[in-house]
mmCIF file of C-alpha atoms in Angstrom:
data_model
loop_
_atom_site.group_PDB
_atom_site.id
_atom_site.type_symbol
_atom_site.label_atom_id
_atom_site.label_comp_id
_atom_site.label_asym_id
_atom_site.label_seq_id
_atom_site.Cartn_x
_atom_site.Cartn_y
_atom_site.Cartn_z
ATOM 1 C CA MET A 1 42.721 -41.104 -9.988
ATOM 2 C CA THR A 2 43.050 -45.206 -10.772
ATOM 3 C CA ALA A 3 40.844 -46.971 -12.359
ATOM 4 C CA PHE A 4 37.175 -48.072 -9.815
ATOM 5 C CA PRO A 5 38.606 -52.159 -8.986
ATOM 6 C CA ALA A 6 37.274 -54.220 -10.707
ATOM 7 C CA ARG A 7 34.093 -56.756 -9.665
ATOM 8 C CA SER A 8 36.294 -59.730 -9.242
ATOM 9 C CA ALA A 9 38.578 -57.184 -6.679
ATOM 10 C CA LEU A 10 36.181 -55.295 -5.375
ATOM 11 C CA THR A 11 35.258 -55.113 -1.051
ATOM 12 C CA VAL A 12 32.176 -54.025 -0.115
ATOM 13 C CA CYS A 13 31.670 -53.565 3.407
ATOM 14 C CA PHE A 14 28.093 -53.552 4.889
ATOM 15 C CA ALA A 15 27.948 -50.998 8.108
ATOM 16 C CA HIS A 16 25.069 -51.464 10.243
ATOM 17 C CA VAL A 17 23.718 -52.114 13.793
ATOM 18 C CA ALA A 18 20.387 -54.652 12.742
ATOM 19 C CA TYR A 19 20.360 -54.580 8.649
ATOM 20 C CA ARG A 20 20.968 -57.705 6.751
ATOM 21 C CA MET A 21 22.116 -56.581 3.898
ATOM 22 C CA GLY A 22 24.848 -58.880 3.648
ATOM 23 C CA ASP A 23 22.398 -61.620 3.386
ATOM 24 C CA ARG A 24 20.274 -59.838 0.530
ATOM 25 C CA PHE A 25 23.851 -59.257 -1.155
ATOM 26 C CA THR A 26 25.327 -62.682 -1.682
ATOM 27 C CA VAL A 27 21.143 -63.239 -3.706
ATOM 28 C CA ARG A 28 22.025 -60.711 -6.215
ATOM 29 C CA SER A 29 25.996 -61.268 -6.343
ATOM 30 C CA PRO A 30 27.133 -63.483 -4.885
ATOM 31 C CA ASP A 31 31.058 -63.348 -6.601
ATOM 32 C CA ILE A 32 31.382 -59.973 -5.402
ATOM 33 C CA ARG A 33 33.432 -60.151 -1.591
ATOM 34 C CA PHE A 34 31.945 -58.252 0.841
ATOM 35 C CA VAL A 35 31.593 -58.161 5.428
ATOM 36 C CA GLU A 36 29.839 -57.099 7.454
ATOM 37 C CA VAL A 37 29.897 -55.695 10.517
ATOM 38 C CA ARG A 38 27.842 -54.941 13.970
ATOM 39 C CA ASP A 39 29.809 -51.907 15.634
ATOM 40 C CA ARG A 40 31.997 -49.577 15.895
ATOM 41 C CA ASP A 41 34.980 -51.701 16.729
ATOM 42 C CA ALA A 42 34.190 -54.277 14.025
ATOM 43 C CA PHE A 43 34.014 -51.701 10.972
ATOM 44 C CA GLU A 44 37.142 -50.080 12.216
ATOM 45 C CA ALA A 45 39.144 -53.665 11.951
ATOM 46 C CA ALA A 46 37.098 -53.475 8.465
ATOM 47 C CA ILE A 47 37.469 -50.562 7.093
ATOM 48 C CA PRO A 48 41.353 -50.953 5.933
ATOM 49 C CA GLY A 49 40.175 -53.786 3.732
ATOM 50 C CA ALA A 50 37.132 -51.698 2.144
ATOM 51 C CA ASP A 51 36.804 -50.533 -1.202
ATOM 52 C CA VAL A 52 33.057 -49.451 -1.197
ATOM 53 C CA VAL A 53 31.300 -48.697 1.976
ATOM 54 C CA VAL A 54 27.500 -49.177 2.803
ATOM 55 C CA VAL A 55 26.987 -46.888 5.986
ATOM 56 C CA SER A 56 24.508 -44.991 7.769
ATOM 57 C CA GLY A 57 24.740 -43.591 11.457
ATOM 58 C CA MET A 58 28.132 -45.721 11.800
ATOM 59 C CA TRP A 59 29.756 -43.225 10.105
ATOM 60 C CA ARG A 60 32.914 -41.221 11.284
ATOM 61 C CA ASN A 61 34.751 -38.652 9.326
ATOM 62 C CA GLU A 62 37.971 -39.842 10.975
ATOM 63 C CA LEU A 63 37.567 -43.156 9.957
ATOM 64 C CA LEU A 64 38.780 -41.764 6.033
ATOM 65 C CA ALA A 65 42.376 -41.551 7.683
ATOM 66 C CA ASN A 66 42.421 -45.523 8.252
ATOM 67 C CA ALA A 67 40.833 -45.696 4.841
ATOM 68 C CA PRO A 68 43.711 -46.284 1.573
ATOM 69 C CA LYS A 69 41.383 -48.624 -0.715
ATOM 70 C CA LEU A 70 37.801 -46.289 -0.486
ATOM 71 C CA ARG A 71 36.333 -45.273 -3.708
ATOM 72 C CA PHE A 72 32.886 -44.694 -2.704
ATOM 73 C CA ILE A 73 30.510 -44.554 -0.029
ATOM 74 C CA GLN A 74 26.827 -45.862 -0.559
ATOM 75 C CA SER A 75 25.405 -43.806 2.013
ATOM 76 C CA ILE A 76 22.070 -45.839 3.617
ATOM 77 C CA SER A 77 20.354 -43.404 4.812
ATOM 78 C CA ALA A 78 18.466 -40.694 2.866
ATOM 79 C CA GLY A 79 20.375 -38.287 5.098
ATOM 80 C CA VAL A 80 23.965 -37.340 4.640
ATOM 81 C CA ASP A 81 24.368 -34.075 7.275
ATOM 82 C CA GLN A 82 26.562 -37.235 8.688
ATOM 83 C CA TYR A 83 29.532 -36.759 6.543
ATOM 84 C CA ASP A 84 32.234 -34.279 5.166
ATOM 85 C CA LYS A 85 31.441 -33.808 2.034
ATOM 86 C CA ALA A 86 34.649 -31.576 1.669
ATOM 87 C CA ARG A 87 37.257 -34.451 3.457
ATOM 88 C CA LEU A 88 35.218 -37.056 0.881
ATOM 89 C CA ALA A 89 36.081 -35.116 -1.949
ATOM 90 C CA ALA A 90 39.680 -34.628 -0.768
ATOM 91 C CA ALA A 91 39.671 -38.137 -0.437
ATOM 92 C CA GLY A 92 38.780 -39.269 -3.758
ATOM 93 C CA VAL A 93 35.599 -40.917 -1.982
ATOM 94 C CA ARG A 94 32.238 -40.959 -4.027
ATOM 95 C CA LEU A 95 29.346 -40.312 -2.122
ATOM 96 C CA ALA A 96 25.862 -41.029 -3.078
ATOM 97 C CA SER A 97 22.350 -40.997 -0.816
ATOM 98 C CA ALA A 98 19.576 -43.321 -0.672
ATOM 99 C CA GLN A 99 17.255 -40.787 -1.318
ATOM 100 C CA GLY A 100 13.870 -42.503 -2.803
ATOM 101 C CA SER A 101 14.399 -46.209 -0.912
ATOM 102 C CA ASN A 102 12.103 -44.816 1.865
ATOM 103 C CA GLU A 103 10.378 -41.867 0.678
ATOM 104 C CA ARG A 104 6.701 -44.455 0.894
ATOM 105 C CA ALA A 105 7.607 -45.485 4.252
ATOM 106 C CA VAL A 106 8.460 -42.130 5.471
ATOM 107 C CA ALA A 107 5.358 -40.823 3.822
ATOM 108 C CA GLU A 108 3.468 -43.942 5.228
ATOM 109 C CA HIS A 109 5.066 -42.593 8.953
ATOM 110 C CA ALA A 110 3.793 -39.611 8.555
ATOM 111 C CA ILE A 111 0.273 -39.824 8.060
ATOM 112 C CA SER A 112 0.018 -42.755 10.912
ATOM 113 C CA LEU A 113 1.133 -40.411 13.553
ATOM 114 C CA ILE A 114 -1.205 -37.106 11.560
ATOM 115 C CA LEU A 115 -4.579 -39.807 12.239
ATOM 116 C CA ALA A 116 -2.667 -40.681 15.734
ATOM 117 C CA MET A 117 -3.317 -37.874 16.600
ATOM 118 C CA SER A 118 -6.147 -36.755 15.225
ATOM 119 C CA ARG A 119 -8.082 -40.251 16.421
ATOM 120 C CA GLN A 120 -5.894 -39.882 19.871
ATOM 121 C CA LEU A 121 -4.543 -43.297 19.197
ATOM 122 C CA HIS A 122 -1.301 -42.724 21.848
ATOM 123 C CA LEU A 123 -4.477 -41.390 24.987
ATOM 124 C CA ALA A 124 -6.030 -44.811 24.069
ATOM 125 C CA ARG A 125 -2.622 -46.542 24.240
ATOM 126 C CA ASP A 126 -2.081 -44.780 27.516
ATOM 127 C CA ASN A 127 -5.461 -46.534 28.722
ATOM 128 C CA GLN A 128 -4.840 -49.705 27.698
ATOM 129 C CA ALA A 129 -1.678 -49.931 30.010
ATOM 130 C CA LYS A 130 -4.168 -48.087 32.651
ATOM 131 C CA ARG A 131 -7.330 -51.262 31.773
ATOM 132 C CA HIS A 132 -9.675 -47.550 31.580
ATOM 133 C CA TRP A 133 -12.243 -47.459 29.359
ATOM 134 C CA ARG A 134 -13.275 -43.587 28.333
ATOM 135 C CA GLY A 135 -16.219 -42.683 28.154
ATOM 136 C CA MET A 136 -18.121 -40.247 26.288
ATOM 137 C CA ILE A 137 -17.077 -37.461 25.901
ATOM 138 C CA GLY A 138 -19.411 -33.864 25.747
ATOM 139 C CA ASP A 139 -16.543 -31.004 25.300
ATOM 140 C CA LEU A 140 -15.902 -31.199 21.712
ATOM 141 C CA GLY A 141 -12.482 -30.492 21.696
ATOM 142 C CA LYS A 142 -11.114 -33.139 23.793
ATOM 143 C CA ARG A 143 -12.940 -35.372 20.796
ATOM 144 C CA GLU A 144 -11.461 -37.187 18.169
ATOM 145 C CA ASP A 145 -11.047 -35.369 14.791
ATOM 146 C CA GLU A 146 -11.812 -35.286 11.680
ATOM 147 C CA LEU A 147 -8.857 -35.346 8.197
ATOM 148 C CA GLY A 148 -11.398 -33.537 5.868
ATOM 149 C CA ASP A 149 -10.937 -30.096 5.935
ATOM 150 C CA LYS A 150 -8.067 -29.095 7.827
ATOM 151 C CA THR A 151 -4.915 -27.891 6.367
ATOM 152 C CA LEU A 152 -1.723 -29.462 6.600
ATOM 153 C CA VAL A 153 1.545 -27.725 6.220
ATOM 154 C CA ILE A 154 4.172 -30.084 4.993
ATOM 155 C CA VAL A 155 7.796 -27.908 5.240
ATOM 156 C CA GLY A 156 9.689 -29.674 2.492
ATOM 157 C CA LEU A 157 8.099 -30.444 -0.745
ATOM 158 C CA GLY A 158 10.616 -33.027 -1.819
ATOM 159 C CA ARG A 159 9.908 -36.753 -2.715
ATOM 160 C CA ILE A 160 9.055 -37.356 1.155
ATOM 161 C CA GLY A 161 7.191 -34.272 1.207
ATOM 162 C CA SER A 162 5.286 -34.798 -2.361
ATOM 163 C CA ARG A 163 4.719 -38.417 -1.733
ATOM 164 C CA LEU A 164 2.907 -37.497 1.463
ATOM 165 C CA ALA A 165 0.686 -34.545 0.078
ATOM 166 C CA THR A 166 -0.893 -36.595 -2.629
ATOM 167 C CA ILE A 167 -2.348 -39.482 0.509
ATOM 168 C CA ALA A 168 -3.650 -35.971 2.822
ATOM 169 C CA ARG A 169 -5.385 -34.907 0.018
ATOM 170 C CA ALA A 170 -6.727 -38.176 -0.720
ATOM 171 C CA PHE A 171 -7.874 -37.569 2.802
ATOM 172 C CA GLY A 172 -10.077 -34.479 2.407
ATOM 173 C CA MET A 173 -6.988 -31.824 3.496
ATOM 174 C CA HIS A 174 -6.074 -29.123 2.326
ATOM 175 C CA VAL A 175 -2.005 -28.770 1.771
ATOM 176 C CA ILE A 176 0.570 -26.768 1.865
ATOM 177 C CA GLY A 177 3.811 -27.393 0.560
ATOM 178 C CA THR A 178 7.279 -24.976 1.639
ATOM 179 C CA LYS A 179 9.820 -25.267 -0.800
ATOM 180 C CA ARG A 180 13.167 -23.031 -2.188
ATOM 181 C CA ASP A 181 11.024 -23.091 -5.767
ATOM 182 C CA PRO A 182 7.710 -22.671 -5.119
ATOM 183 C CA SER A 183 7.818 -22.968 -9.262
ATOM 184 C CA THR A 184 8.282 -26.990 -9.108
ATOM 185 C CA GLY A 185 5.944 -28.462 -6.654
ATOM 186 C CA ALA A 186 2.761 -28.043 -8.305
ATOM 187 C CA GLY A 187 0.866 -30.892 -8.086
ATOM 188 C CA ALA A 188 1.370 -32.409 -5.308
ATOM 189 C CA ALA A 189 0.441 -29.753 -3.299
ATOM 190 C CA ASP A 190 -2.992 -26.923 -3.149
ATOM 191 C CA GLU A 191 -1.056 -24.600 -2.808
ATOM 192 C CA VAL A 192 3.173 -24.034 -3.006
ATOM 193 C CA VAL A 193 5.460 -21.177 -1.128
ATOM 194 C CA ALA A 194 8.836 -20.494 -0.952
ATOM 195 C CA ASP A 195 10.648 -21.384 2.422
ATOM 196 C CA ALA A 196 10.824 -18.118 3.180
ATOM 197 C CA GLY A 197 7.482 -17.865 3.332
ATOM 198 C CA LEU A 198 6.915 -20.543 6.068
ATOM 199 C CA HIS A 199 5.733 -17.950 8.671
ATOM 200 C CA ASP A 200 3.094 -16.597 6.469
ATOM 201 C CA VAL A 201 0.737 -20.039 6.702
ATOM 202 C CA LEU A 202 1.715 -21.527 10.007
ATOM 203 C CA PRO A 203 -1.220 -19.733 11.181
ATOM 204 C CA ARG A 204 -3.637 -21.799 9.001
ATOM 205 C CA ALA A 205 -2.072 -25.018 9.953
ATOM 206 C CA ASP A 206 -3.523 -27.441 11.957
ATOM 207 C CA TYR A 207 -0.580 -29.822 11.772
ATOM 208 C CA VAL A 208 2.585 -29.236 11.206
ATOM 209 C CA ALA A 209 4.887 -31.783 8.879
ATOM 210 C CA LEU A 210 8.311 -31.321 9.203
ATOM 211 C CA THR A 211 9.991 -34.077 6.006
ATOM 212 C CA CYS A 212 13.013 -31.314 4.784
ATOM 213 C CA PRO A 213 16.283 -32.556 4.672
ATOM 214 C CA LEU A 214 18.693 -30.609 8.075
ATOM 215 C CA THR A 215 21.390 -27.939 6.475
ATOM 216 C CA PRO A 216 22.114 -24.381 8.031
ATOM 217 C CA GLN A 217 18.869 -23.720 6.877
ATOM 218 C CA THR A 218 16.450 -25.707 8.329
ATOM 219 C CA GLU A 219 18.115 -26.020 12.398
ATOM 220 C CA LYS A 220 16.065 -24.522 14.341
ATOM 221 C CA LEU A 221 13.399 -23.819 12.501
ATOM 222 C CA ILE A 222 10.726 -24.752 14.771
ATOM 223 C CA ASP A 223 11.760 -22.250 17.003
ATOM 224 C CA THR A 224 10.251 -20.340 19.714
ATOM 225 C CA ARG A 225 8.567 -17.478 17.155
ATOM 226 C CA ALA A 226 7.430 -20.511 14.767
ATOM 227 C CA LEU A 227 5.502 -22.550 17.928
ATOM 228 C CA ALA A 228 3.886 -19.262 18.563
ATOM 229 C CA ALA A 229 2.912 -18.647 15.245
ATOM 230 C CA MET A 230 1.008 -21.790 15.374
ATOM 231 C CA LYS A 231 -2.620 -21.794 16.400
ATOM 232 C CA PRO A 232 -2.535 -23.495 19.949
ATOM 233 C CA SER A 233 -5.290 -26.892 18.652
ATOM 234 C CA ALA A 234 -2.234 -27.313 16.202
ATOM 235 C CA PHE A 235 -0.548 -30.749 16.168
ATOM 236 C CA LEU A 236 3.437 -30.346 14.531
ATOM 237 C CA ILE A 237 4.946 -34.003 13.210
ATOM 238 C CA ASN A 238 8.408 -34.462 12.647
ATOM 239 C CA VAL A 239 9.617 -37.266 10.408
ATOM 240 C CA ALA A 240 13.131 -34.830 9.362
ATOM 241 C CA ARG A 241 15.440 -34.565 11.723
ATOM 242 C CA GLY A 242 15.486 -33.721 15.664
ATOM 243 C CA ARG A 243 17.705 -31.135 15.289
ATOM 244 C CA CYS A 244 14.910 -29.490 12.422
ATOM 245 C CA VAL A 245 13.419 -27.959 16.115
ATOM 246 C CA ASP A 246 14.533 -25.588 18.991
ATOM 247 C CA GLU A 247 13.609 -29.247 21.598
ATOM 248 C CA PRO A 248 14.018 -26.888 24.751
ATOM 249 C CA ALA A 249 11.254 -24.335 22.519
ATOM 250 C CA LEU A 250 8.600 -27.065 21.643
ATOM 251 C CA ILE A 251 8.767 -28.605 25.670
ATOM 252 C CA ALA A 252 7.920 -25.115 26.357
ATOM 253 C CA ALA A 253 5.209 -24.587 24.293
ATOM 254 C CA LEU A 254 4.061 -28.111 25.189
ATOM 255 C CA ASN A 255 4.339 -27.989 28.835
ATOM 256 C CA ASP A 256 2.002 -24.912 28.167
ATOM 257 C CA GLY A 257 -0.762 -25.434 26.078
ATOM 258 C CA ARG A 258 0.526 -23.312 22.859
ATOM 259 C CA ILE A 259 0.753 -25.682 20.366
ATOM 260 C CA ALA A 260 -1.677 -28.644 20.899
ATOM 261 C CA GLY A 261 0.895 -31.436 20.564
ATOM 262 C CA ALA A 262 3.328 -33.205 18.627
ATOM 263 C CA ALA A 263 4.136 -36.496 17.125
ATOM 264 C CA LEU A 264 8.236 -37.342 17.034
ATOM 265 C CA ASP A 265 10.157 -39.690 14.592
ATOM 266 C CA VAL A 266 13.343 -38.252 15.555
ATOM 267 C CA ALA A 267 15.181 -36.510 18.745
ATOM 268 C CA VAL A 268 18.418 -34.179 18.549
ATOM 269 C CA GLU A 269 19.969 -36.054 21.258
ATOM 270 C CA GLU A 270 19.057 -40.252 19.592
ATOM 271 C CA PRO A 271 18.046 -42.313 20.975
ATOM 272 C CA LEU A 272 15.738 -40.099 23.721
ATOM 273 C CA GLY A 273 17.536 -39.416 26.807
ATOM 274 C CA ALA A 274 15.157 -41.198 29.957
ATOM 275 C CA ALA A 275 15.353 -37.474 31.404
ATOM 276 C CA SER A 276 13.579 -35.818 28.553
ATOM 277 C CA PRO A 277 10.363 -34.939 29.067
ATOM 278 C CA LEU A 278 8.669 -35.652 25.942
ATOM 279 C CA TRP A 279 8.377 -39.683 27.548
ATOM 280 C CA ALA A 280 5.873 -38.448 30.102
ATOM 281 C CA MET A 281 3.798 -35.670 28.223
ATOM 282 C CA PRO A 282 0.217 -37.108 26.971
ATOM 283 C CA ASN A 283 0.252 -34.434 24.323
ATOM 284 C CA VAL A 284 3.249 -36.287 22.640
ATOM 285 C CA LEU A 285 3.481 -39.506 20.704
ATOM 286 C CA VAL A 286 7.573 -40.179 20.777
ATOM 287 C CA THR A 287 8.360 -43.494 17.881
ATOM 288 C CA PRO A 288 12.516 -44.411 17.545
ATOM 289 C CA HIS A 289 13.291 -42.785 14.463
ATOM 290 C CA SER A 290 11.366 -46.068 12.449
ATOM 291 C CA ALA A 291 9.968 -43.874 9.718
ATOM 292 C CA GLY A 292 12.036 -45.513 7.382
ATOM 293 C CA GLU A 293 11.460 -48.801 8.732
ATOM 294 C CA THR A 294 10.328 -51.488 5.771
ATOM 295 C CA ARG A 295 11.142 -54.891 5.378
ATOM 296 C CA GLN A 296 11.987 -54.036 1.852
ATOM 297 C CA TYR A 297 14.843 -51.117 2.275
ATOM 298 C CA GLU A 298 17.924 -53.933 2.300
ATOM 299 C CA ASP A 299 16.983 -54.430 -1.576
ATOM 300 C CA ASN A 300 15.610 -50.429 -1.802
ATOM 301 C CA VAL A 301 19.697 -49.210 -1.108
ATOM 302 C CA LEU A 302 20.801 -52.874 -2.829
ATOM 303 C CA ASP A 303 18.965 -52.040 -5.971
ATOM 304 C CA LEU A 304 21.070 -48.270 -5.733
ATOM 305 C CA LEU A 305 24.404 -50.021 -4.359
ATOM 306 C CA MET A 306 23.830 -52.083 -7.778
ATOM 307 C CA GLU A 307 23.642 -49.968 -10.263
ATOM 308 C CA ASN A 308 26.024 -47.499 -8.758
ATOM 309 C CA LEU A 309 28.875 -50.337 -8.884
ATOM 310 C CA ASP A 310 26.944 -50.463 -12.484
ATOM 311 C CA ARG A 311 27.733 -46.614 -13.145
ATOM 312 C CA LEU A 312 31.156 -46.365 -11.616
ATOM 313 C CA TRP A 313 32.761 -49.968 -13.836
ATOM 314 C CA ARG A 314 31.670 -48.001 -17.105
ATOM 315 C CA GLY A 315 33.064 -44.922 -15.911
ATOM 316 C CA GLU A 316 30.393 -42.606 -15.764
ATOM 317 C CA SER A 317 31.040 -39.412 -14.087
ATOM 318 C CA ALA A 318 27.229 -39.826 -12.320
ATOM 319 C CA LEU A 319 25.787 -41.390 -9.785
ATOM 320 C CA LYS A 320 22.567 -41.912 -8.645
ATOM 321 C CA ASN A 321 21.926 -39.924 -6.086
ATOM 322 C CA GLN A 322 25.307 -38.002 -5.970
ATOM 323 C CA VAL A 323 26.393 -35.863 -2.900
ATOM 324 C CA VAL A 324 30.683 -36.035 -3.573
#
């Protein structure tokens, strides 16, 4: 394999529909050539000349066939399920994730969703749109609630899950986390169980928050059986990936009142289709995969990019957040 291109010979391609990566990159590295594209056609036209690509949702594995110079992909997202790792390795293309770049934002979004469901802010917004001032509620089961002494089960006690656990405990919640190796999760949560123990703790949960990556093991992890194990008063919070949930099973459980509600930042198909029943359900709060959005995101990703470029220029084999 040839040496990684020198700084003066490098071309970076930023590919994202919205993020202003180029503006921030110019401030940091005005001497490095780059192109910035906003749609797939422009990305396809630019990739033959790119040594480095900074991309997330716009990536398609078929592009590799038209990328003879490509040596490194810095993912803009923490999730990397869209990349064919074996194909990248065979082509000699390195890949690093953006893990950690939005952990604070996602954890804060998750606790915001928990608070919104607890305080019924989604219903308040609906009432505002109808110009309806809701009266006092006598039925205890229909009132707003408090988080203190409630139990939160966090599925995936990684960086995001651990930060969420810390925030939730500050609200007085009892936190149970699931982790592949529960011996490494002490400190963030009150209890840590192995992934296989999820169904044992679901009946205790007032809130179940998904912060896990999408893997073959987590796809449709929350299915009919898992939903049946939850209390009718429990809420599901998903800031992970839509495919971690069996969506038809969730819709059925919500319709039948087998769980109290759901706050969903992700969907199986995105954007969420206009015909999805989730849009109209009063016990569902939908946000548009915005949990990771933050005004600091571009700089957070560029921190990772520059760290990894420096490592590649030094000829180091290990990248930060290395995937391939």
